[in-house]
Short mmCIF file of C-alpha atoms in Angstrom, two decimals:
data_model
loop_
_atom_site.label_atom_id
_atom_site.label_comp_id
_atom_site.label_asym_id
_atom_site.label_seq_id
_atom_site.Cartn_x
_atom_site.Cartn_y
_atom_site.Cartn_z
CA MET A 26 33.15 8.47 -17.40
CA SER A 27 32.04 9.03 -13.79
CA ASN A 28 34.62 11.85 -13.43
CA GLN A 29 32.58 14.06 -15.79
CA LEU A 30 29.45 13.66 -13.69
CA SER A 31 28.58 15.35 -10.44
CA GLY A 32 26.46 14.72 -7.37
CA LEU A 33 23.91 11.96 -7.31
CA ASP A 34 24.52 10.92 -10.94
CA ARG A 35 28.15 10.17 -10.13
CA VAL A 36 27.10 8.08 -7.12
CA PHE A 37 24.72 6.07 -9.32
CA VAL A 38 27.29 5.52 -12.07
CA GLU A 39 30.02 4.48 -9.61
CA LEU A 40 27.60 2.21 -7.76
CA GLY A 41 26.58 0.73 -11.14
CA GLU A 42 30.22 0.08 -12.04
CA TRP A 43 30.76 -1.59 -8.65
CA LEU A 44 27.64 -3.79 -9.16
CA CYS A 45 28.98 -4.87 -12.58
CA GLY A 46 31.80 -6.57 -10.67
CA PHE A 47 29.21 -9.08 -9.38
CA GLY A 48 28.22 -10.28 -12.87
CA ASP A 49 25.52 -9.62 -15.46
CA GLY A 50 22.60 -10.30 -13.08
CA ALA A 51 23.68 -7.49 -10.76
CA CYS A 52 25.06 -5.21 -13.51
CA MET A 53 21.81 -4.97 -15.52
CA SER A 54 23.64 -3.43 -18.51
CA GLY A 55 25.01 -0.67 -16.27
CA TYR A 56 21.55 0.25 -14.88
CA GLY A 57 21.97 -1.97 -11.80
CA ALA A 58 22.13 0.94 -9.34
CA TYR A 59 18.77 2.30 -10.53
CA VAL A 60 17.04 -1.09 -10.67
CA TRP A 61 18.36 -2.36 -7.33
CA LEU A 62 17.60 0.93 -5.55
CA SER A 63 13.97 0.67 -6.74
CA VAL A 64 13.76 -2.94 -5.54
CA LEU A 65 15.43 -2.10 -2.21
CA VAL A 66 13.09 0.84 -1.49
CA THR A 67 10.08 -1.37 -2.33
CA VAL A 68 11.25 -4.22 -0.09
CA VAL A 69 11.88 -1.78 2.81
CA ALA A 70 8.39 -0.28 2.35
CA ILE A 71 6.84 -3.77 2.33
CA ALA A 72 8.73 -4.66 5.53
CA ILE A 73 7.60 -1.45 7.28
CA ASN A 74 3.98 -2.08 6.24
CA ILE A 75 4.15 -5.60 7.70
CA TRP A 76 5.85 -4.42 10.90
CA LEU A 77 3.43 -1.55 11.69
CA PRO A 78 0.33 -3.70 12.45
CA ILE A 79 2.50 -6.18 14.38
CA ARG A 80 3.80 -3.31 16.56
CA ALA A 81 0.27 -1.92 17.00
CA ARG A 82 -1.01 -5.33 18.10
CA ARG A 83 1.87 -5.74 20.58
CA ARG A 84 1.15 -2.30 22.04
CA TRP A 85 -2.55 -3.12 22.42
CA LEU A 86 -1.68 -6.39 24.15
CA ALA A 87 0.81 -4.64 26.47
CA ARG A 88 -1.92 -2.12 27.41
CA GLN A 89 -4.37 -4.92 28.10
CA ARG A 90 -1.78 -6.75 30.23
CA ASP A 91 -1.19 -3.58 32.29
CA GLU A 92 -4.94 -3.07 32.77
CA HIS A 93 -5.45 -6.71 33.80
CA GLU A 94 -2.59 -6.48 36.31
CA LEU A 95 -3.95 -3.20 37.66
CA ARG A 96 -7.44 -4.68 38.07
CA ALA A 97 -5.99 -7.78 39.77
CA ALA A 98 -3.93 -5.58 42.15
CA GLN A 99 -6.99 -3.45 42.96
CA ALA A 100 -9.09 -6.57 43.60
CA SER A 101 -6.50 -8.05 45.97
CA GLY A 102 -6.20 -4.64 47.71
CA ASP A 103 -9.98 -4.53 48.19
CA ARG A 104 -9.96 -8.05 49.64
CA ALA A 105 -7.15 -7.09 52.05
CA ASP A 106 -9.11 -4.00 53.17
CA ALA A 107 -12.23 -6.10 53.71
CA MET B 6 -29.16 -11.53 -3.05
CA GLY B 7 -30.19 -12.64 0.42
CA MET B 8 -26.66 -13.87 1.15
CA LEU B 9 -25.22 -10.54 0.02
CA LYS B 10 -27.65 -8.67 2.26
CA THR B 11 -26.72 -10.87 5.23
CA PHE B 12 -23.02 -10.32 4.50
CA TRP B 13 -23.61 -6.55 4.30
CA HIS B 14 -25.34 -6.53 7.69
CA ARG B 15 -22.67 -8.73 9.23
CA LEU B 16 -20.00 -6.27 8.13
CA GLY B 17 -21.44 -3.93 10.74
CA SER B 18 -20.49 -6.37 13.50
CA PRO B 19 -16.89 -5.82 14.74
CA PRO B 20 -16.46 -9.29 16.36
CA TRP B 21 -17.68 -11.01 13.18
CA MET B 22 -15.33 -8.92 11.04
CA TYR B 23 -12.44 -9.53 13.47
CA GLY B 24 -12.95 -13.28 13.24
CA ILE B 25 -13.53 -13.56 9.50
CA ALA B 26 -10.56 -11.29 8.70
CA ARG B 27 -8.04 -13.72 10.21
CA PRO B 28 -8.17 -16.58 7.64
CA TRP B 29 -8.38 -14.07 4.78
CA MET B 30 -5.39 -12.17 6.17
CA TRP B 31 -3.29 -15.36 6.27
CA GLY B 32 -4.53 -16.47 2.85
CA PHE B 33 -3.59 -13.16 1.25
CA GLY B 34 -0.31 -13.14 3.19
CA VAL B 35 0.73 -16.57 1.92
CA LEU B 36 -0.30 -15.64 -1.63
CA ALA B 37 1.76 -12.42 -1.46
CA ALA B 38 4.75 -14.28 0.03
CA VAL B 39 4.69 -16.63 -2.98
CA LEU B 40 3.76 -14.23 -5.80
CA ILE B 41 5.99 -11.23 -4.99
CA PRO B 42 9.34 -13.11 -4.76
CA ALA B 43 8.37 -15.28 -7.78
CA GLY B 44 7.42 -12.21 -9.84
CA LEU B 45 10.58 -10.36 -8.82
CA ILE B 46 12.89 -13.25 -9.72
CA TRP B 47 11.03 -13.77 -13.01
CA GLY B 48 11.04 -10.07 -13.90
CA LEU B 49 14.56 -9.21 -12.78
CA PHE B 50 16.49 -12.26 -13.98
CA ILE B 51 14.42 -14.27 -16.50
CA ALA B 52 12.42 -11.73 -18.56
CA PRO B 53 14.36 -10.47 -21.61
CA PRO B 54 15.73 -6.89 -21.65
CA ASP B 55 13.83 -4.21 -23.56
CA TYR B 56 15.24 -3.43 -27.03
CA GLN B 57 15.31 0.34 -26.31
CA GLN B 58 15.57 0.70 -22.52
CA SER B 59 17.71 -2.39 -21.97
CA ASP B 60 17.66 -3.62 -18.35
CA ALA B 61 16.48 -0.25 -16.95
CA PHE B 62 12.94 -1.23 -18.00
CA ARG B 63 12.97 -3.79 -15.14
CA ILE B 64 12.08 -0.96 -12.75
CA ILE B 65 8.50 -1.34 -14.07
CA TYR B 66 8.29 -4.60 -12.07
CA VAL B 67 8.13 -2.55 -8.88
CA HIS B 68 6.90 0.76 -10.29
CA VAL B 69 3.76 -0.40 -12.13
CA PRO B 70 2.32 -2.61 -9.32
CA THR B 71 2.84 0.14 -6.72
CA ALA B 72 1.27 2.76 -9.02
CA ILE B 73 -1.77 0.54 -9.75
CA LEU B 74 -2.17 -0.30 -6.06
CA ALA B 75 -1.81 3.34 -5.00
CA GLN B 76 -4.85 4.19 -7.15
CA SER B 77 -6.82 1.06 -6.20
CA CYS B 78 -6.22 1.81 -2.54
CA TYR B 79 -7.56 5.34 -2.98
CA LEU B 80 -10.57 4.01 -4.88
CA MET B 81 -11.26 1.73 -1.91
CA ILE B 82 -10.89 4.68 0.49
CA GLY B 83 -13.33 6.71 -1.60
CA ILE B 84 -15.86 3.86 -1.64
CA ALA B 85 -15.42 3.37 2.13
CA GLY B 86 -16.02 7.11 2.58
CA PHE B 87 -19.20 6.90 0.49
CA VAL B 88 -20.44 3.88 2.47
CA HIS B 89 -19.77 5.72 5.72
CA LEU B 90 -21.58 8.86 4.55
CA VAL B 91 -24.64 6.97 3.27
CA TRP B 92 -25.01 4.04 5.70
CA ARG B 93 -22.97 5.31 8.69
CA MET B 94 -21.16 1.97 8.82
CA LYS B 95 -18.40 2.11 11.44
CA LEU B 96 -16.32 -0.50 9.65
CA ALA B 97 -16.15 1.78 6.59
CA ASP B 98 -14.42 4.41 8.73
CA VAL B 99 -11.98 1.76 10.03
CA VAL B 100 -11.19 0.71 6.45
CA LEU B 101 -10.72 4.33 5.39
CA GLN B 102 -8.38 5.04 8.32
CA GLU B 103 -6.29 1.90 7.96
CA ALA B 104 -5.91 2.09 4.18
CA LEU B 105 -4.46 5.60 4.41
CA VAL B 106 -0.94 4.60 5.50
CA ILE B 107 -0.80 1.72 3.01
CA GLY B 108 -2.01 3.92 0.16
CA ALA B 109 0.34 6.78 1.02
CA SER B 110 3.35 4.45 1.19
CA LEU B 111 2.43 2.85 -2.17
CA THR B 112 1.99 6.27 -3.79
CA ALA B 113 5.35 7.43 -2.41
CA LEU B 114 6.91 4.21 -3.72
CA ALA B 115 5.41 4.76 -7.18
CA LEU B 116 6.80 8.31 -7.23
CA ILE B 117 10.26 7.27 -5.99
CA THR B 118 10.63 4.31 -8.36
CA GLY B 119 9.26 6.45 -11.22
CA SER B 120 11.84 9.10 -10.41
CA VAL B 121 14.66 6.54 -10.30
CA TRP B 122 13.50 5.24 -13.69
CA GLY B 123 13.19 8.80 -15.05
CA ARG B 124 16.82 9.74 -14.45
CA PRO B 125 18.43 7.26 -16.88
CA MET B 126 15.48 7.29 -19.34
CA TRP B 127 14.25 10.92 -19.37
CA GLY B 128 17.48 12.48 -18.10
CA THR B 129 15.74 14.02 -15.10
CA TRP B 130 14.70 12.93 -11.60
CA TRP B 131 11.45 14.86 -11.79
CA GLU B 132 9.29 16.30 -14.56
CA TRP B 133 6.07 18.27 -14.01
CA ASP B 134 4.36 15.85 -16.34
CA ALA B 135 0.56 15.30 -16.12
CA ARG B 136 0.92 11.72 -14.80
CA THR B 137 3.64 12.47 -12.23
CA THR B 138 1.88 15.64 -11.06
CA SER B 139 -1.49 13.91 -10.65
CA MET B 140 0.25 11.11 -8.70
CA LEU B 141 1.86 13.76 -6.47
CA ILE B 142 -1.62 15.23 -5.90
CA LEU B 143 -2.76 11.72 -4.91
CA LEU B 144 0.02 11.60 -2.28
CA PHE B 145 -1.08 15.02 -0.98
CA LEU B 146 -4.68 13.74 -0.83
CA TYR B 147 -3.55 10.83 1.36
CA PHE B 148 -1.61 13.27 3.60
CA GLY B 149 -4.56 15.68 3.61
CA ILE B 150 -7.08 13.07 4.77
CA TYR B 151 -4.62 11.86 7.43
CA ALA B 152 -4.00 15.43 8.66
CA LEU B 153 -7.74 16.14 8.71
CA ARG B 154 -8.36 13.06 10.86
CA GLU B 155 -5.59 14.10 13.25
CA ALA B 156 -7.03 17.62 13.52
CA ILE B 157 -10.60 16.65 14.53
CA PRO B 158 -10.92 15.19 18.05
CA ARG B 159 -14.60 14.08 17.89
CA PRO B 160 -14.73 10.59 16.30
CA ASP B 161 -18.02 11.03 14.42
CA SER B 162 -17.09 14.46 13.01
CA ARG B 163 -13.64 13.13 12.12
CA ALA B 164 -15.12 10.16 10.29
CA ARG B 165 -17.66 12.28 8.38
CA ALA B 166 -15.17 14.99 7.34
CA SER B 167 -12.53 12.54 6.17
CA ALA B 168 -15.15 10.46 4.32
CA LEU B 169 -16.33 13.60 2.49
CA LEU B 170 -12.77 14.58 1.53
CA ALA B 171 -12.06 11.02 0.40
CA VAL B 172 -15.15 11.01 -1.85
CA VAL B 173 -14.30 14.43 -3.33
CA GLY B 174 -10.72 13.27 -3.95
CA LEU B 175 -12.00 10.42 -6.14
CA ILE B 176 -12.06 12.95 -9.01
CA ASN B 177 -8.26 12.58 -9.16
CA ILE B 178 -8.38 8.87 -10.07
CA PRO B 179 -9.72 9.27 -13.65
CA ILE B 180 -7.38 12.27 -14.04
CA ILE B 181 -4.38 10.01 -13.20
CA LYS B 182 -5.70 7.23 -15.43
CA TYR B 183 -6.36 9.37 -18.51
CA SER B 184 -3.63 11.99 -17.97
CA VAL B 185 -1.43 10.26 -20.55
CA GLU B 186 -4.23 10.53 -23.12
CA TRP B 187 -5.64 13.98 -22.29
CA TRP B 188 -2.29 15.80 -22.23
CA ARG B 189 0.98 15.52 -24.14
CA THR B 190 3.18 13.81 -21.58
CA LEU B 191 6.59 12.23 -21.31
CA HIS B 192 5.03 9.32 -19.45
CA GLN B 193 4.25 6.29 -21.56
CA PRO B 194 0.61 5.09 -21.97
CA SER B 195 -0.90 2.53 -19.58
CA THR B 196 0.90 -0.80 -19.42
CA PHE B 197 -2.30 -2.77 -18.83
CA SER B 198 -5.67 -2.20 -20.45
CA MET B 199 -8.95 -4.06 -19.86
CA VAL B 200 -9.91 -3.89 -23.55
CA GLU B 201 -6.60 -4.21 -25.44
CA GLN B 202 -3.94 -6.87 -25.79
CA PRO B 203 -0.75 -5.92 -23.89
CA LYS B 204 1.83 -4.19 -26.10
CA MET B 205 4.62 -6.15 -24.41
CA PRO B 206 5.46 -9.78 -25.21
CA ALA B 207 4.12 -12.39 -22.77
CA GLU B 208 7.54 -13.10 -21.25
CA MET B 209 7.66 -9.46 -20.13
CA TYR B 210 4.08 -8.82 -19.00
CA LEU B 211 3.39 -12.15 -17.27
CA PRO B 212 5.88 -11.46 -14.43
CA LEU B 213 4.33 -8.00 -14.16
CA LEU B 214 0.88 -9.56 -13.87
CA VAL B 215 2.17 -11.91 -11.15
CA LEU B 216 3.59 -8.93 -9.26
CA VAL B 217 0.38 -6.90 -9.58
CA LEU B 218 -1.60 -9.84 -8.15
CA GLY B 219 1.06 -10.29 -5.45
CA PHE B 220 0.84 -6.64 -4.44
CA TYR B 221 -2.97 -6.84 -4.31
CA ALA B 222 -2.64 -9.85 -2.01
CA PHE B 223 -0.06 -7.96 0.08
CA MET B 224 -2.38 -4.96 0.39
CA GLY B 225 -5.26 -7.25 1.38
CA ALA B 226 -3.19 -8.99 4.07
CA VAL B 227 -1.77 -5.79 5.59
CA LEU B 228 -5.12 -4.00 5.46
CA LEU B 229 -6.90 -6.88 7.23
CA ALA B 230 -4.12 -7.06 9.85
CA ARG B 231 -4.47 -3.31 10.49
CA ILE B 232 -8.29 -3.55 10.60
CA ARG B 233 -8.11 -6.33 13.20
CA VAL B 234 -5.87 -4.28 15.49
CA GLU B 235 -7.97 -1.13 15.05
CA LEU B 236 -11.15 -3.07 15.87
CA LEU B 237 -9.51 -4.24 19.10
CA ASN B 238 -8.46 -0.65 19.87
CA ARG B 239 -11.92 0.77 19.25
CA GLU B 240 -13.78 -2.03 21.03
CA SER B 241 -11.36 -2.47 23.95
CA GLY B 242 -14.13 -2.15 26.54
CA SER B 243 -16.48 -4.65 24.89
CA SER B 244 -16.87 -8.21 26.17
CA TRP B 245 -15.60 -9.84 22.94
CA ALA B 246 -12.41 -7.70 22.92
CA GLN B 247 -11.83 -8.45 26.61
CA ALA B 248 -12.29 -12.16 25.93
CA GLU B 249 -9.82 -11.91 23.04
CA ALA B 250 -7.34 -10.08 25.29
CA ARG B 251 -7.63 -12.82 27.95
CA ARG B 252 -7.18 -15.51 25.28
CA LEU B 253 -4.09 -13.81 23.84
CA LEU B 254 -2.57 -13.09 27.26
CA SER B 255 -3.03 -16.66 28.44
CA SER B 256 -1.55 -18.19 25.26
#
């Protein structure tokens, strides 16, 4: 059947046939490739949305650490000058 | 009424908001971590297949929650824009800014999962249908507000312009909602209605309901996490943010 199709459709049908090898739960009546792609894209988007604020917080903390170290270095430099 | 007024005034205080957001963020996060996997397992493996669409209908378990959330997120952005324009509340601008990325990603997800569902069911990846087109306009609205914010360097002008665009863009929400009724479309009518019984049997719509609640909790958790970081960014020079930085660096 997949030989009559072209492009993306063929990929989906072949992927669906491959998923059917894992049993009914993965096969989803031959629609497995469509269903699992939707789930995969959603899970990736959820993961990115969780990771973005974590990264932003880490960057803010790194900036604060740099500023604290700079201020501490300046303070010790001032004391040495005095 | 007095409590509500006090709460409203407190919202204007960044340190108060930063502190109160933490338990809510974790609460929503835990709720989402329970509801989303439970809803997915229920919807993908336990709910019965549809008599016409077979197992392909299961895409609705990710498509419908993301589509509902995409619109809810924009509604929140529009309300935040209105609050900023009327009361000049800084937190409203923070909410507007931080909800943009979440809303845009949910809208993109709704369009992608809708497209993946459309290929086996409609026979096409994309159709210039009233619902899909109005959702695409919603995505462009998110991009437009983001681009506008990036283009204006002055914070107060940036906040006012993006708030105005967000409020104007609210007109698209009823268009998305009623597009399936106002025009002849390929897209099916709304899955959930506030006034009607669901057309699906309970074993199909209950997992969907769990997932919608799970995605709302997820949006709440991520939005609060983003708001907390943005408050620290904007208030970096203030004594409370410095104290928080010292606390976090020493821990």
